[in-house]
Amino acid sequence: MRRVMSMVALSACLTFGTNLVASEGTSSTQEVKQQSGNVINLAGKQRMLTQKMSKEALFVAKGIDTDVNKANLDKTVALFDKTLKGLIEGDAQLGLPKTENPEIVAQLTVVKELWVPFKSSIQKGDLKAISEQNIPLLKNMNKAVQMYAKASGSKLDPAMAQTINLAGRQRMLTQKMTKELLLAANGIDTDANKANAKKTFNLFKTTLTDLIAKAPNDEIKAQLNVVKGIMEEYQPIIENGDTSNEALKKAEGLNMKLLKESNKAVQMYTAAIK
């Protein structure tokens, strides 16, 4: 099963990775693999950040732990901004080389063009604009991630690669379902967003059930069951569309536990890379 776990590390033949080897000469194949894996991981994390910052802005608007959520929002905005610039221009601190693939650069430019007005909406607390702009930003960031993966030239079995991809997607869903609940709590398309939160939760639950059934070892299965326990605690809030302050405060803690433990599961997958 170790070959199953090598999806991220073996997605190493990105165009920019090939250029890096040619330009530096001294970079080993393993170093390029690790760097390419880091690029895909950070690009993928951007998807989650689109939902996390939206959620934090909505918590602020609802008046829940305002100072904490304002501080978290500032950090999330800064991280998304820094990572996007790093993907386009390169960032040694983040371990990101400059992306040379013209198609990916063009897609990242689309993301940047969407990010500028969205960042402004986030900073102004314009909830209507946040509601309208966050999904196009998410979708176009996801498109960039898929382009990175396609450009990687990975020869892994598609089913194996899909398992890792789905485990990573769970992180974004933890934030998306909470964002949708908060949109409803703030009176924005209340019925539609309560329904959307249920759909996102059900996708998370279905995916988790499948991941547990196909877990490659007992350690990962145990970690996924930790995630399941938190999910089951969160489930009544989502299913009942409970937007009371008490429920939202509980949701605030549970969604971050879900994110943390889901991320830990992904790290356990990648830690098995040889």
Tab-separated table of C-alpha atoms in Angstrom:
chain	number	residue	atom	x	y	z
A	1	MET	CA	0.000	0.000	0.000
A	2	ARG	CA	2.987	2.316	0.177
A	3	ARG	CA	2.550	2.941	-3.549
A	4	VAL	CA	-1.007	4.113	-2.690
A	5	MET	CA	0.397	6.728	-0.413
A	6	SER	CA	2.813	8.213	-2.919
A	7	MET	CA	0.313	10.271	-4.868
A	8	VAL	CA	1.463	13.686	-3.668
A	9	ALA	CA	5.165	12.955	-3.824
A	10	LEU	CA	5.031	11.405	-7.260
A	11	SER	CA	3.079	14.283	-8.795
A	12	ALA	CA	6.508	15.639	-9.543
A	13	CYS	CA	6.824	16.375	-13.201
A	14	LEU	CA	5.096	19.735	-13.259
A	15	THR	CA	6.365	21.993	-15.968
A	16	PHE	CA	7.877	24.349	-13.420
A	17	GLY	CA	9.533	21.375	-11.718
A	18	THR	CA	11.221	20.323	-14.932
A	19	ASN	CA	12.416	23.871	-15.481
A	20	LEU	CA	13.728	23.969	-11.941
A	21	VAL	CA	15.929	20.932	-12.491
A	22	ALA	CA	17.208	22.326	-15.761
A	23	SER	CA	18.053	25.674	-14.226
A	24	GLU	CA	19.619	24.470	-10.980
A	25	GLY	CA	21.158	21.243	-12.128
A	26	THR	CA	21.905	20.119	-8.581
A	27	SER	CA	18.314	19.383	-7.542
A	28	SER	CA	17.706	15.679	-7.057
A	29	THR	CA	14.609	13.963	-8.397
A	30	GLN	CA	13.401	13.471	-4.834
A	31	GLU	CA	13.792	17.180	-4.057
A	32	VAL	CA	11.749	18.073	-7.127
A	33	LYS	CA	9.093	15.560	-6.077
A	34	GLN	CA	8.906	17.073	-2.610
A	35	GLN	CA	8.696	20.605	-3.982
A	36	SER	CA	6.014	19.643	-6.473
A	37	GLY	CA	4.051	17.938	-3.717
A	38	ASN	CA	4.291	21.126	-1.665
A	39	VAL	CA	2.950	23.198	-4.562
A	40	ILE	CA	-0.067	20.937	-5.034
A	41	ASN	CA	-0.719	20.849	-1.298
A	42	LEU	CA	-0.627	24.654	-0.924
A	43	ALA	CA	-2.673	25.230	-4.073
A	44	GLY	CA	-5.240	22.785	-2.700
A	45	LYS	CA	-5.257	24.526	0.661
A	46	GLN	CA	-6.311	27.740	-1.084
A	47	ARG	CA	-9.704	26.159	-1.795
A	48	MET	CA	-10.294	25.672	1.917
A	49	LEU	CA	-9.163	29.220	2.701
A	50	THR	CA	-11.846	30.713	0.403
A	51	GLN	CA	-14.469	29.110	2.625
A	52	LYS	CA	-12.695	29.726	5.930
A	53	MET	CA	-12.380	33.472	5.413
A	54	SER	CA	-16.017	33.687	4.291
A	55	LYS	CA	-17.042	31.838	7.457
A	56	GLU	CA	-14.949	34.116	9.665
A	57	ALA	CA	-16.459	37.255	8.118
A	58	LEU	CA	-19.917	35.835	8.746
A	59	PHE	CA	-19.100	35.049	12.383
A	60	VAL	CA	-17.982	38.665	12.802
A	61	ALA	CA	-21.216	39.911	11.231
A	62	LYS	CA	-23.197	37.717	13.613
A	63	GLY	CA	-21.297	39.149	16.586
A	64	ILE	CA	-19.854	35.824	17.745
A	65	ASP	CA	-16.344	35.990	19.260
A	66	THR	CA	-15.841	39.128	17.210
A	67	ASP	CA	-12.274	39.979	18.164
A	68	VAL	CA	-11.030	36.403	17.714
A	69	ASN	CA	-12.745	35.996	14.369
A	70	LYS	CA	-11.489	39.379	13.131
A	71	ALA	CA	-7.947	38.347	14.001
A	72	ASN	CA	-8.404	34.953	12.352
A	73	LEU	CA	-9.891	36.602	9.278
A	74	ASP	CA	-6.906	38.911	8.893
A	75	LYS	CA	-4.559	35.918	9.099
A	76	THR	CA	-6.574	33.879	6.584
A	77	VAL	CA	-6.723	36.767	4.091
A	78	ALA	CA	-2.978	37.359	4.434
A	79	LEU	CA	-2.195	33.654	3.958
A	80	PHE	CA	-4.370	33.344	0.843
A	81	ASP	CA	-2.813	36.508	-0.603
A	82	LYS	CA	0.755	35.399	0.140
A	83	THR	CA	0.218	31.897	-1.233
A	84	LEU	CA	-1.426	33.126	-4.434
A	85	LYS	CA	1.467	35.512	-5.065
A	86	GLY	CA	3.881	32.684	-4.273
A	87	LEU	CA	2.221	30.343	-6.756
A	88	ILE	CA	2.484	32.973	-9.485
A	89	GLU	CA	5.858	34.561	-8.727
A	90	GLY	CA	7.559	32.023	-6.453
A	91	ASP	CA	8.161	32.277	-2.704
A	92	ALA	CA	11.228	30.750	-1.058
A	93	GLN	CA	9.711	30.959	2.412
A	94	LEU	CA	6.733	28.872	1.315
A	95	GLY	CA	8.909	26.581	-0.790
A	96	LEU	CA	7.140	27.644	-3.977
A	97	PRO	CA	8.963	27.981	-7.298
A	98	LYS	CA	7.618	30.376	-9.909
A	99	THR	CA	4.969	28.677	-12.033
A	100	GLU	CA	6.140	28.594	-15.669
A	101	ASN	CA	3.307	26.628	-17.294
A	102	PRO	CA	1.470	29.346	-19.316
A	103	GLU	CA	-1.943	27.690	-18.992
A	104	ILE	CA	-1.659	27.477	-15.213
A	105	VAL	CA	-0.353	31.049	-15.025
A	106	ALA	CA	-3.387	32.169	-17.036
A	107	GLN	CA	-5.720	30.339	-14.644
A	108	LEU	CA	-3.994	31.809	-11.605
A	109	THR	CA	-4.468	35.229	-13.214
A	110	VAL	CA	-8.210	34.524	-13.360
A	111	VAL	CA	-8.077	33.630	-9.666
A	112	LYS	CA	-6.195	36.843	-8.926
A	113	GLU	CA	-8.791	38.895	-10.812
A	114	LEU	CA	-11.546	37.291	-8.709
A	115	TRP	CA	-9.533	37.623	-5.508
A	116	VAL	CA	-9.112	41.415	-5.698
A	117	PRO	CA	-12.846	42.274	-5.410
A	118	PHE	CA	-13.495	39.375	-3.022
A	119	LYS	CA	-10.744	40.574	-0.684
A	120	SER	CA	-12.323	44.023	-0.718
A	121	SER	CA	-15.752	42.542	0.079
A	122	ILE	CA	-14.266	40.528	2.950
A	123	GLN	CA	-12.542	43.582	4.415
A	124	LYS	CA	-15.712	45.681	4.108
A	125	GLY	CA	-17.915	42.952	5.555
A	126	ASP	CA	-20.197	43.083	2.506
A	127	LEU	CA	-22.158	39.879	3.144
A	128	LYS	CA	-24.163	39.950	-0.089
A	129	ALA	CA	-20.975	40.273	-2.141
A	130	ILE	CA	-19.236	37.565	-0.092
A	131	SER	CA	-22.182	35.259	-0.737
A	132	GLU	CA	-22.028	35.909	-4.484
A	133	GLN	CA	-18.250	35.934	-4.950
A	134	ASN	CA	-16.907	33.094	-2.792
A	135	ILE	CA	-18.044	30.178	-4.967
A	136	PRO	CA	-16.591	31.507	-8.271
A	137	LEU	CA	-13.292	32.030	-6.426
A	138	LEU	CA	-13.464	28.496	-5.005
A	139	LYS	CA	-14.291	26.938	-8.376
A	140	ASN	CA	-11.512	28.734	-10.221
A	141	MET	CA	-8.947	27.902	-7.535
A	142	ASN	CA	-10.054	24.288	-7.786
A	143	LYS	CA	-9.576	24.454	-11.556
A	144	ALA	CA	-5.995	25.626	-11.016
A	145	VAL	CA	-5.345	22.708	-8.652
A	146	GLN	CA	-6.659	20.258	-11.231
A	147	MET	CA	-4.391	21.820	-13.848
A	148	TYR	CA	-1.378	21.374	-11.566
A	149	ALA	CA	-2.326	17.731	-11.075
A	150	LYS	CA	-2.781	17.161	-14.805
A	151	ALA	CA	0.560	18.805	-15.566
A	152	SER	CA	2.285	16.595	-13.000
A	153	GLY	CA	2.499	13.621	-15.347
A	154	SER	CA	1.831	11.255	-12.453
A	155	LYS	CA	1.555	7.616	-13.506
A	156	LEU	CA	-0.329	6.531	-10.391
A	157	ASP	CA	-3.455	4.441	-10.728
A	158	PRO	CA	-6.318	6.979	-11.045
A	159	ALA	CA	-8.330	5.293	-8.297
A	160	MET	CA	-5.426	5.613	-5.882
A	161	ALA	CA	-4.889	9.285	-6.729
A	162	GLN	CA	-8.608	9.939	-6.274
A	163	THR	CA	-8.500	8.587	-2.715
A	164	ILE	CA	-5.886	11.168	-1.715
A	165	ASN	CA	-7.736	13.944	-3.523
A	166	LEU	CA	-10.997	13.175	-1.723
A	167	ALA	CA	-9.280	13.081	1.665
A	168	GLY	CA	-7.895	16.549	0.970
A	169	ARG	CA	-11.252	17.884	-0.218
A	170	GLN	CA	-12.783	17.077	3.157
A	171	ARG	CA	-10.906	20.014	4.692
A	172	MET	CA	-12.670	22.454	2.408
A	173	LEU	CA	-16.073	20.899	3.093
A	174	THR	CA	-15.689	21.434	6.857
A	175	GLN	CA	-15.526	25.176	6.239
A	176	LYS	CA	-18.091	25.274	3.440
A	177	MET	CA	-20.898	23.681	5.477
A	178	THR	CA	-20.295	26.090	8.352
A	179	LYS	CA	-20.206	29.061	5.979
A	180	GLU	CA	-23.573	28.012	4.538
A	181	LEU	CA	-25.086	27.710	8.015
A	182	LEU	CA	-23.806	31.202	8.822
A	183	LEU	CA	-25.178	32.661	5.600
A	184	ALA	CA	-28.577	31.376	6.723
A	185	ALA	CA	-27.997	32.767	10.228
A	186	ASN	CA	-27.274	36.176	8.716
A	187	GLY	CA	-30.531	36.103	6.744
A	188	ILE	CA	-28.999	35.503	3.316
A	189	ASP	CA	-31.061	33.090	1.187
A	190	THR	CA	-31.932	31.321	4.439
A	191	ASP	CA	-33.770	28.268	3.122
A	192	ALA	CA	-31.376	27.719	0.215
A	193	ASN	CA	-28.301	27.958	2.429
A	194	LYS	CA	-29.726	25.615	5.061
A	195	ALA	CA	-30.348	23.145	2.228
A	196	ASN	CA	-26.840	23.731	0.868
A	197	ALA	CA	-25.333	23.079	4.305
A	198	LYS	CA	-27.143	19.725	4.433
A	199	LYS	CA	-25.895	18.803	0.952
A	200	THR	CA	-22.322	19.705	1.851
A	201	PHE	CA	-22.578	17.756	5.110
A	202	ASN	CA	-23.959	14.715	3.289
A	203	LEU	CA	-21.103	14.869	0.769
A	204	PHE	CA	-18.625	15.028	3.656
A	205	LYS	CA	-20.350	12.087	5.391
A	206	THR	CA	-20.550	9.933	2.237
A	207	THR	CA	-16.911	10.615	1.400
A	208	LEU	CA	-15.803	9.839	4.950
A	209	THR	CA	-17.703	6.546	4.958
A	210	ASP	CA	-15.951	5.552	1.730
A	211	LEU	CA	-12.536	6.622	3.016
A	212	ILE	CA	-12.985	4.570	6.186
A	213	ALA	CA	-14.020	1.508	4.189
A	214	LYS	CA	-10.922	1.819	2.000
A	215	ALA	CA	-8.441	2.974	4.658
A	216	PRO	CA	-5.014	1.506	3.820
A	217	ASN	CA	-4.001	0.844	7.425
A	218	ASP	CA	-5.368	0.739	10.966
A	219	GLU	CA	-3.770	4.044	11.973
A	220	ILE	CA	-5.484	5.993	9.213
A	221	LYS	CA	-8.767	4.189	9.860
A	222	ALA	CA	-8.555	5.146	13.531
A	223	GLN	CA	-7.924	8.788	12.621
A	224	LEU	CA	-10.837	8.820	10.198
A	225	ASN	CA	-13.031	7.454	12.989
A	226	VAL	CA	-11.941	10.394	15.165
A	227	VAL	CA	-13.236	12.629	12.373
A	228	LYS	CA	-16.454	10.603	12.273
A	229	GLY	CA	-17.048	11.163	15.990
A	230	ILE	CA	-16.776	14.940	15.617
A	231	MET	CA	-18.969	14.837	12.513
A	232	GLU	CA	-21.700	12.985	14.398
A	233	GLU	CA	-21.612	15.631	17.125
A	234	TYR	CA	-22.010	18.352	14.487
A	235	GLN	CA	-24.720	16.530	12.515
A	236	PRO	CA	-27.807	17.646	14.528
A	237	ILE	CA	-26.892	21.321	14.120
A	238	ILE	CA	-26.700	20.991	10.341
A	239	GLU	CA	-29.702	18.690	9.948
A	240	ASN	CA	-31.921	20.916	12.088
A	241	GLY	CA	-30.640	24.096	10.459
A	242	ASP	CA	-30.071	25.421	13.979
A	243	THR	CA	-28.913	29.027	13.737
A	244	SER	CA	-29.348	29.968	17.374
A	245	ASN	CA	-26.371	31.688	18.975
A	246	GLU	CA	-25.821	28.653	21.192
A	247	ALA	CA	-25.702	26.315	18.177
A	248	LEU	CA	-23.465	28.665	16.201
A	249	LYS	CA	-20.972	28.922	19.064
A	250	LYS	CA	-20.875	25.135	19.237
A	251	ALA	CA	-20.495	24.985	15.459
A	252	GLU	CA	-17.569	27.401	15.689
A	253	GLY	CA	-15.599	24.924	17.788
A	254	LEU	CA	-16.709	21.765	16.000
A	255	ASN	CA	-15.893	22.959	12.484
A	256	MET	CA	-12.315	23.735	13.476
A	257	LYS	CA	-11.958	20.356	15.178
A	258	LEU	CA	-13.205	18.751	11.983
A	259	LEU	CA	-10.713	20.756	9.948
A	260	LYS	CA	-7.815	19.908	12.272
A	261	GLU	CA	-8.536	16.180	12.418
A	262	SER	CA	-9.323	15.921	8.692
A	263	ASN	CA	-6.031	17.632	7.958
A	264	LYS	CA	-4.257	15.217	10.304
A	265	ALA	CA	-5.680	12.327	8.284
A	266	VAL	CA	-4.297	13.841	5.078
A	267	GLN	CA	-0.909	14.294	6.721
A	268	MET	CA	-0.960	10.627	7.761
A	269	TYR	CA	-1.525	9.653	4.124
A	270	THR	CA	1.355	11.812	2.942
A	271	ALA	CA	3.639	10.733	5.799
A	272	ALA	CA	3.656	7.235	4.309
A	273	ILE	CA	5.341	8.531	1.136
A	274	LYS	CA	8.631	6.768	0.468
